[in-house]
Amino acid sequence: MLHVIRIQNAFFIPFQTQVTFWLLGGENVLFDGGGMLDGAGQAWWDAYAANTSLLRPIILTVYQAKNVLVDSIQMINGPEWFNLVNEGEHVIYRNISISAVSTSNNMPRNSDGWDVYRSNDVTIVNSIIHNDDDCVSFKPNSTNVHVEILDCTGSHGISVGSLGQYPGVYDIVENVFVNNIKMANAQNGARIKAWAGPNVGSGIVKNITFQNFIETAVDNPVIIDQACTRFLCSPVFAFLLDDVWFNNITGTGTNSVVASLLCSPDGRCSNISVNDFSLSYPAGTTQYSCQNVNLTGNAASLFPPCTVT
């Protein structure tokens, strides 16, 4: 059993057993001023390299708050996630600068720019992120989220998920609009990930739009990963993906497969539309792949006939 070391002088967050430096709650909250939040991340990254049970703080958590504006704040050196919106409503972030860059061989870990969890009506706009994990992640029960005009470097992309991680839990992510994103030197671009297999949860992802992405040197510019679990691949699938749009995705990939849409069998993916793709693999032949999905849209012809499992 993993022994988790908790720290003093931080607020405890039940979701995934987290702690946070700053906690904002209440209603009608304005957090601005043009200042900087420095999480002193290098000390945490070095310590975590020697002891992965170390519980590292999130820099800023908006917790059970309503009508919140976080504006013109610089955040650097986050020990872990930079921002968590936990059970929030009507929350806006704008003009945020995020950076996690190591000066040693111990790289930042889990340095998500934003994680949205059990929250409704969240807006993230006009921000710059340099990190090594998700630029933005839509965790379970994120609804009506608007993300626009982000410049992401070094990240794991704009991600729906991971979802279905916990057995017996029903996850929902719906009505998400992501527009005008620059993604460079990243693992993923636009991504949806849901666990499949035994001992996982269930749920639905519905009405998701990824639009106007410019990607440079991205490993997986467009990806749906619904085929395997962290345990084993298994014919047990409990997640539905419906009404997903990838529109106007351009740029370069670091692998030959620039778009990979891998869905579970039994019609678990429906109404997946791909439009106006201009993606290339500069080092060789550009390829597209798909599994268990009927694609629509003017870029569907770029994909070979999808395999069926």
Tab-separated table of C-alpha atoms in Angstrom:
chain	number	residue	atom	x	y	z
A	1	MET	CA	0.000	0.000	0.000
A	2	LEU	CA	1.276	3.464	-0.906
A	3	HIS	CA	2.056	5.600	2.124
A	4	VAL	CA	1.150	9.198	1.325
A	5	ILE	CA	3.037	11.944	3.102
A	6	ARG	CA	0.821	14.943	3.835
A	7	ILE	CA	2.164	18.402	4.435
A	8	GLN	CA	1.261	21.100	6.910
A	9	ASN	CA	0.210	24.610	5.985
A	10	ALA	CA	-1.906	23.585	2.982
A	11	PHE	CA	-5.622	23.004	2.388
A	12	PHE	CA	-6.739	19.421	1.819
A	13	ILE	CA	-8.687	18.633	-1.386
A	14	PRO	CA	-10.503	15.260	-1.433
A	15	PHE	CA	-10.335	14.822	-5.232
A	16	GLN	CA	-7.431	12.475	-5.901
A	17	THR	CA	-6.084	13.223	-2.400
A	18	GLN	CA	-4.663	16.650	-3.128
A	19	VAL	CA	-3.584	19.718	-1.203
A	20	THR	CA	-3.445	23.334	-2.319
A	21	PHE	CA	-1.571	26.484	-1.341
A	22	TRP	CA	-4.358	28.925	-2.204
A	23	LEU	CA	-8.078	28.208	-1.792
A	24	LEU	CA	-10.756	30.569	-3.103
A	25	GLY	CA	-14.393	30.107	-2.111
A	26	GLY	CA	-17.579	32.120	-1.770
A	27	GLU	CA	-19.420	34.233	-4.334
A	28	ASN	CA	-18.499	37.210	-6.485
A	29	VAL	CA	-14.737	36.813	-6.097
A	30	LEU	CA	-12.169	38.913	-8.003
A	31	PHE	CA	-8.541	37.750	-7.873
A	32	ASP	CA	-6.279	40.014	-9.932
A	33	GLY	CA	-3.599	42.655	-9.686
A	34	GLY	CA	-0.910	41.571	-12.110
A	35	GLY	CA	1.227	39.828	-9.497
A	36	MET	CA	2.988	36.461	-9.370
A	37	LEU	CA	2.388	33.213	-7.519
A	38	ASP	CA	5.655	31.263	-7.213
A	39	GLY	CA	5.241	27.676	-6.022
A	40	ALA	CA	8.991	27.099	-5.483
A	41	GLY	CA	8.591	24.024	-7.646
A	42	GLN	CA	12.252	23.118	-8.073
A	43	ALA	CA	12.573	22.008	-4.451
A	44	TRP	CA	9.421	19.902	-4.832
A	45	TRP	CA	10.493	18.337	-8.136
A	46	ASP	CA	13.863	17.389	-6.680
A	47	ALA	CA	12.250	15.948	-3.533
A	48	TYR	CA	9.621	14.056	-5.545
A	49	ALA	CA	12.330	12.426	-7.654
A	50	ALA	CA	13.622	10.798	-4.454
A	51	ASN	CA	10.216	10.095	-2.882
A	52	THR	CA	7.159	9.715	-5.133
A	53	SER	CA	4.824	9.471	-2.122
A	54	LEU	CA	5.352	13.178	-1.489
A	55	LEU	CA	2.041	15.058	-1.657
A	56	ARG	CA	2.686	18.215	-3.683
A	57	PRO	CA	0.417	21.270	-3.517
A	58	ILE	CA	-1.692	22.775	-6.271
A	59	ILE	CA	-0.986	26.507	-6.510
A	60	LEU	CA	-4.575	27.798	-6.725
A	61	THR	CA	-7.911	26.025	-6.200
A	62	VAL	CA	-11.319	27.587	-6.770
A	63	TYR	CA	-13.463	25.483	-4.438
A	64	GLN	CA	-17.276	25.480	-4.346
A	65	ALA	CA	-17.246	29.088	-5.519
A	66	LYS	CA	-19.613	31.019	-7.777
A	67	ASN	CA	-18.995	34.031	-9.991
A	68	VAL	CA	-15.203	34.127	-9.869
A	69	LEU	CA	-12.768	36.084	-12.029
A	70	VAL	CA	-9.020	35.344	-11.941
A	71	ASP	CA	-7.298	37.931	-14.112
A	72	SER	CA	-3.747	38.927	-15.098
A	73	ILE	CA	-1.829	36.625	-12.760
A	74	GLN	CA	1.541	35.025	-13.449
A	75	MET	CA	2.068	31.545	-12.009
A	76	ILE	CA	5.474	29.885	-11.989
A	77	ASN	CA	7.128	26.747	-10.613
A	78	GLY	CA	4.026	24.850	-9.545
A	79	PRO	CA	4.909	21.782	-7.441
A	80	GLU	CA	2.053	19.942	-9.202
A	81	TRP	CA	-1.138	21.284	-10.877
A	82	PHE	CA	-1.344	25.026	-11.272
A	83	ASN	CA	-5.139	25.466	-11.150
A	84	LEU	CA	-8.074	23.329	-10.037
A	85	VAL	CA	-11.705	24.349	-10.410
A	86	ASN	CA	-13.510	22.056	-7.955
A	87	GLU	CA	-17.323	22.299	-7.857
A	88	GLY	CA	-17.257	25.839	-9.204
A	89	GLU	CA	-19.819	27.741	-11.279
A	90	HIS	CA	-19.403	30.794	-13.502
A	91	VAL	CA	-15.611	30.888	-13.219
A	92	ILE	CA	-13.423	32.916	-15.597
A	93	TYR	CA	-9.647	32.895	-16.022
A	94	ARG	CA	-8.107	35.388	-18.425
A	95	ASN	CA	-4.643	36.762	-19.170
A	96	ILE	CA	-2.870	34.049	-17.157
A	97	SER	CA	0.815	33.163	-17.645
A	98	ILE	CA	1.976	29.719	-16.476
A	99	SER	CA	5.518	28.337	-16.492
A	100	ALA	CA	7.140	25.209	-15.047
A	101	VAL	CA	10.750	24.853	-16.174
A	102	SER	CA	13.337	22.834	-14.270
A	103	THR	CA	16.944	23.862	-13.723
A	104	SER	CA	18.025	20.319	-12.762
A	105	ASN	CA	17.652	16.829	-14.189
A	106	ASN	CA	14.413	16.436	-12.211
A	107	MET	CA	11.628	17.577	-14.477
A	108	PRO	CA	8.283	19.003	-13.339
A	109	ARG	CA	5.646	16.311	-12.882
A	110	ASN	CA	1.842	16.604	-13.202
A	111	SER	CA	2.123	20.322	-13.923
A	112	ASP	CA	-1.367	20.692	-15.465
A	113	GLY	CA	-2.280	24.251	-16.320
A	114	TRP	CA	-5.953	23.775	-15.417
A	115	ASP	CA	-8.052	20.874	-14.191
A	116	VAL	CA	-11.818	21.333	-14.212
A	117	TYR	CA	-13.782	18.955	-11.964
A	118	ARG	CA	-17.502	18.861	-11.108
A	119	SER	CA	-17.847	22.417	-12.391
A	120	ASN	CA	-20.179	24.284	-14.731
A	121	ASP	CA	-19.698	27.357	-16.893
A	122	VAL	CA	-15.922	27.726	-16.797
A	123	THR	CA	-14.040	30.016	-19.202
A	124	ILE	CA	-10.263	30.046	-19.786
A	125	VAL	CA	-9.039	32.608	-22.320
A	126	ASN	CA	-6.026	34.512	-23.616
A	127	SER	CA	-3.300	32.726	-21.674
A	128	ILE	CA	0.205	31.314	-22.149
A	129	ILE	CA	1.259	27.957	-20.700
A	130	HIS	CA	4.691	26.303	-20.642
A	131	ASN	CA	4.536	22.997	-18.746
A	132	ASP	CA	4.972	19.243	-19.073
A	133	ASP	CA	1.431	17.912	-18.577
A	134	ASP	CA	-2.073	18.812	-19.723
A	135	CYS	CA	-2.473	22.395	-20.815
A	136	VAL	CA	-6.138	22.052	-19.817
A	137	SER	CA	-7.871	18.885	-18.609
A	138	PHE	CA	-11.621	18.386	-18.354
A	139	LYS	CA	-12.039	15.980	-15.465
A	140	PRO	CA	-15.322	14.203	-14.543
A	141	ASN	CA	-18.529	16.248	-14.591
A	142	SER	CA	-17.181	19.285	-16.391
A	143	THR	CA	-19.982	21.002	-18.292
A	144	ASN	CA	-20.301	24.143	-20.394
A	145	VAL	CA	-16.597	24.929	-20.608
A	146	HIS	CA	-15.139	27.493	-23.021
A	147	VAL	CA	-11.387	27.568	-23.753
A	148	GLU	CA	-9.985	30.016	-26.294
A	149	ILE	CA	-6.766	31.715	-27.392
A	150	LEU	CA	-4.190	29.625	-25.538
A	151	ASP	CA	-0.524	29.197	-26.407
A	152	CYS	CA	0.625	25.825	-25.008
A	153	THR	CA	4.239	24.621	-25.103
A	154	GLY	CA	5.613	21.290	-23.901
A	155	SER	CA	2.265	20.023	-22.701
A	156	HIS	CA	0.160	16.879	-22.975
A	157	GLY	CA	-2.479	18.814	-24.880
A	158	ILE	CA	-6.053	19.912	-24.337
A	159	SER	CA	-7.590	16.782	-22.843
A	160	VAL	CA	-11.017	15.421	-22.106
A	161	GLY	CA	-10.204	12.998	-19.313
A	162	SER	CA	-8.951	10.770	-18.221
A	163	LEU	CA	-12.461	9.512	-17.531
A	164	GLY	CA	-13.817	6.255	-16.165
A	165	GLN	CA	-10.893	5.879	-13.817
A	166	TYR	CA	-12.913	4.807	-10.774
A	167	PRO	CA	-15.168	1.707	-10.663
A	168	GLY	CA	-18.857	2.382	-10.136
A	169	VAL	CA	-18.565	6.107	-10.886
A	170	TYR	CA	-20.485	7.716	-13.774
A	171	ASP	CA	-18.548	10.567	-15.395
A	172	ILE	CA	-20.004	13.271	-17.630
A	173	VAL	CA	-18.197	15.830	-19.773
A	174	GLU	CA	-20.431	17.805	-22.118
A	175	ASN	CA	-20.732	21.105	-23.941
A	176	VAL	CA	-17.025	21.889	-24.243
A	177	PHE	CA	-15.778	24.377	-26.852
A	178	VAL	CA	-12.033	24.766	-27.470
A	179	ASN	CA	-10.965	27.315	-30.084
A	180	ASN	CA	-7.841	29.075	-31.369
A	181	ILE	CA	-5.101	27.005	-29.760
A	182	LYS	CA	-1.377	27.027	-30.523
A	183	MET	CA	0.283	23.784	-29.445
A	184	ALA	CA	4.058	23.266	-29.753
A	185	ASN	CA	6.522	20.524	-28.758
A	186	ALA	CA	3.719	18.631	-27.073
A	187	GLN	CA	2.735	15.013	-26.502
A	188	ASN	CA	-0.856	15.550	-27.645
A	189	GLY	CA	-2.923	18.215	-29.325
A	190	ALA	CA	-6.669	17.621	-29.079
A	191	ARG	CA	-7.290	14.491	-26.986
A	192	ILE	CA	-10.128	12.438	-25.515
A	193	LYS	CA	-9.166	9.603	-23.176
A	194	ALA	CA	-11.483	7.188	-21.374
A	195	TRP	CA	-10.540	3.983	-19.590
A	196	ALA	CA	-11.933	0.716	-20.879
A	197	GLY	CA	-11.804	-2.766	-19.417
A	198	PRO	CA	-12.721	-4.343	-16.068
A	199	ASN	CA	-12.903	-2.393	-12.820
A	200	VAL	CA	-13.448	1.005	-14.419
A	201	GLY	CA	-16.240	3.559	-14.386
A	202	SER	CA	-18.748	4.578	-17.033
A	203	GLY	CA	-20.216	7.752	-18.480
A	204	ILE	CA	-20.650	9.959	-21.509
A	205	VAL	CA	-18.704	12.592	-23.431
A	206	LYS	CA	-21.070	14.727	-25.504
A	207	ASN	CA	-20.953	17.868	-27.624
A	208	ILE	CA	-17.207	18.523	-27.694
A	209	THR	CA	-15.583	20.859	-30.240
A	210	PHE	CA	-11.849	21.229	-30.899
A	211	GLN	CA	-11.454	24.001	-33.457
A	212	ASN	CA	-8.696	26.070	-35.058
A	213	PHE	CA	-5.624	24.300	-33.687
A	214	ILE	CA	-2.160	25.199	-34.991
A	215	GLU	CA	0.232	22.433	-33.947
A	216	THR	CA	4.015	22.290	-34.262
A	217	ALA	CA	6.049	19.142	-33.496
A	218	VAL	CA	3.245	17.377	-31.630
A	219	ASP	CA	3.456	13.610	-31.089
A	220	ASN	CA	-0.304	13.009	-31.436
A	221	PRO	CA	-2.000	16.050	-32.969
A	222	VAL	CA	-5.493	14.482	-32.819
A	223	ILE	CA	-6.270	11.485	-30.628
A	224	ILE	CA	-9.174	9.541	-29.186
A	225	ASP	CA	-7.960	6.782	-26.880
A	226	GLN	CA	-10.849	4.602	-25.756
A	227	ALA	CA	-9.422	1.241	-26.605
A	228	CYS	CA	-7.399	0.063	-23.611
A	229	THR	CA	-7.204	0.333	-19.866
A	230	ARG	CA	-4.270	0.963	-17.593
A	231	PHE	CA	-4.687	-2.694	-16.550
A	232	LEU	CA	-5.301	-4.767	-19.705
A	233	CYS	CA	-7.130	-4.481	-22.983
A	234	SER	CA	-10.540	-6.051	-22.440
A	235	PRO	CA	-13.919	-6.370	-24.197
A	236	VAL	CA	-15.641	-4.446	-21.378
A	237	PHE	CA	-16.580	-0.922	-22.463
A	238	ALA	CA	-18.807	1.478	-20.581
A	239	PHE	CA	-18.162	4.915	-22.050
A	240	LEU	CA	-20.108	6.708	-24.778
A	241	LEU	CA	-18.623	9.415	-27.010
A	242	ASP	CA	-21.196	11.370	-29.003
A	243	ASP	CA	-21.199	14.550	-31.075
A	244	VAL	CA	-17.461	15.300	-31.213
A	245	TRP	CA	-16.014	17.784	-33.708
A	246	PHE	CA	-12.406	18.285	-34.805
A	247	ASN	CA	-12.388	21.358	-37.078
A	248	ASN	CA	-9.523	23.106	-38.863
A	249	ILE	CA	-6.566	21.285	-37.351
A	250	THR	CA	-3.247	22.193	-38.998
A	251	GLY	CA	0.452	21.657	-38.357
A	252	THR	CA	3.114	18.983	-37.988
A	253	GLY	CA	3.470	15.745	-36.068
A	254	THR	CA	6.566	13.971	-34.801
A	255	ASN	CA	5.118	10.565	-35.746
A	256	SER	CA	3.783	9.323	-39.056
A	257	VAL	CA	0.263	8.872	-37.609
A	258	VAL	CA	-1.009	12.425	-37.186
A	259	ALA	CA	-4.565	11.524	-36.198
A	260	SER	CA	-5.558	8.395	-34.273
A	261	LEU	CA	-9.215	7.836	-33.395
A	262	LEU	CA	-9.445	4.558	-31.480
A	263	CYS	CA	-12.900	3.815	-30.132
A	264	SER	CA	-14.319	0.869	-28.245
A	265	PRO	CA	-16.523	-1.628	-30.111
A	266	ASP	CA	-20.336	-1.852	-30.003
A	267	GLY	CA	-20.974	1.689	-31.240
A	268	ARG	CA	-19.483	3.476	-28.259
A	269	CYS	CA	-18.417	6.370	-30.525
A	270	SER	CA	-21.038	8.141	-32.653
A	271	ASN	CA	-21.295	11.376	-34.595
A	272	ILE	CA	-17.554	11.977	-34.792
A	273	SER	CA	-16.829	14.689	-37.371
A	274	VAL	CA	-13.440	15.664	-38.832
A	275	ASN	CA	-13.108	18.752	-41.011
A	276	ASP	CA	-10.386	20.811	-42.674
A	277	PHE	CA	-7.320	18.853	-41.620
A	278	SER	CA	-3.899	19.933	-42.870
A	279	LEU	CA	-1.456	17.828	-40.876
A	280	SER	CA	1.885	16.436	-41.980
A	281	TYR	CA	4.791	14.318	-40.815
A	282	PRO	CA	7.856	16.144	-42.190
A	283	ALA	CA	10.166	13.142	-41.825
A	284	GLY	CA	8.087	10.766	-43.937
A	285	THR	CA	4.650	9.576	-44.983
A	286	THR	CA	1.658	11.074	-43.202
A	287	GLN	CA	-0.872	8.528	-41.938
A	288	TYR	CA	-4.297	8.530	-40.306
A	289	SER	CA	-5.834	5.691	-38.298
A	290	CYS	CA	-9.231	4.849	-36.837
A	291	GLN	CA	-11.011	1.984	-35.107
A	292	ASN	CA	-14.681	1.215	-34.448
A	293	VAL	CA	-15.980	4.581	-35.650
A	294	ASN	CA	-17.864	5.919	-38.662
A	295	LEU	CA	-16.385	9.310	-39.435
A	296	THR	CA	-18.143	12.212	-41.118
A	297	GLY	CA	-16.851	15.526	-42.425
A	298	ASN	CA	-14.656	16.637	-45.303
A	299	ALA	CA	-11.483	15.173	-43.723
A	300	ALA	CA	-12.965	11.690	-43.333
A	301	SER	CA	-11.482	10.746	-46.715
A	302	LEU	CA	-7.970	11.119	-45.253
A	303	PHE	CA	-8.605	8.087	-43.050
A	304	PRO	CA	-8.454	4.521	-44.354
A	305	PRO	CA	-11.419	2.221	-43.681
A	306	CYS	CA	-11.602	1.962	-39.921
A	307	THR	CA	-10.694	-1.365	-38.383
A	308	VAL	CA	-13.404	-3.197	-36.442
A	309	THR	CA	-12.696	-5.159	-33.277
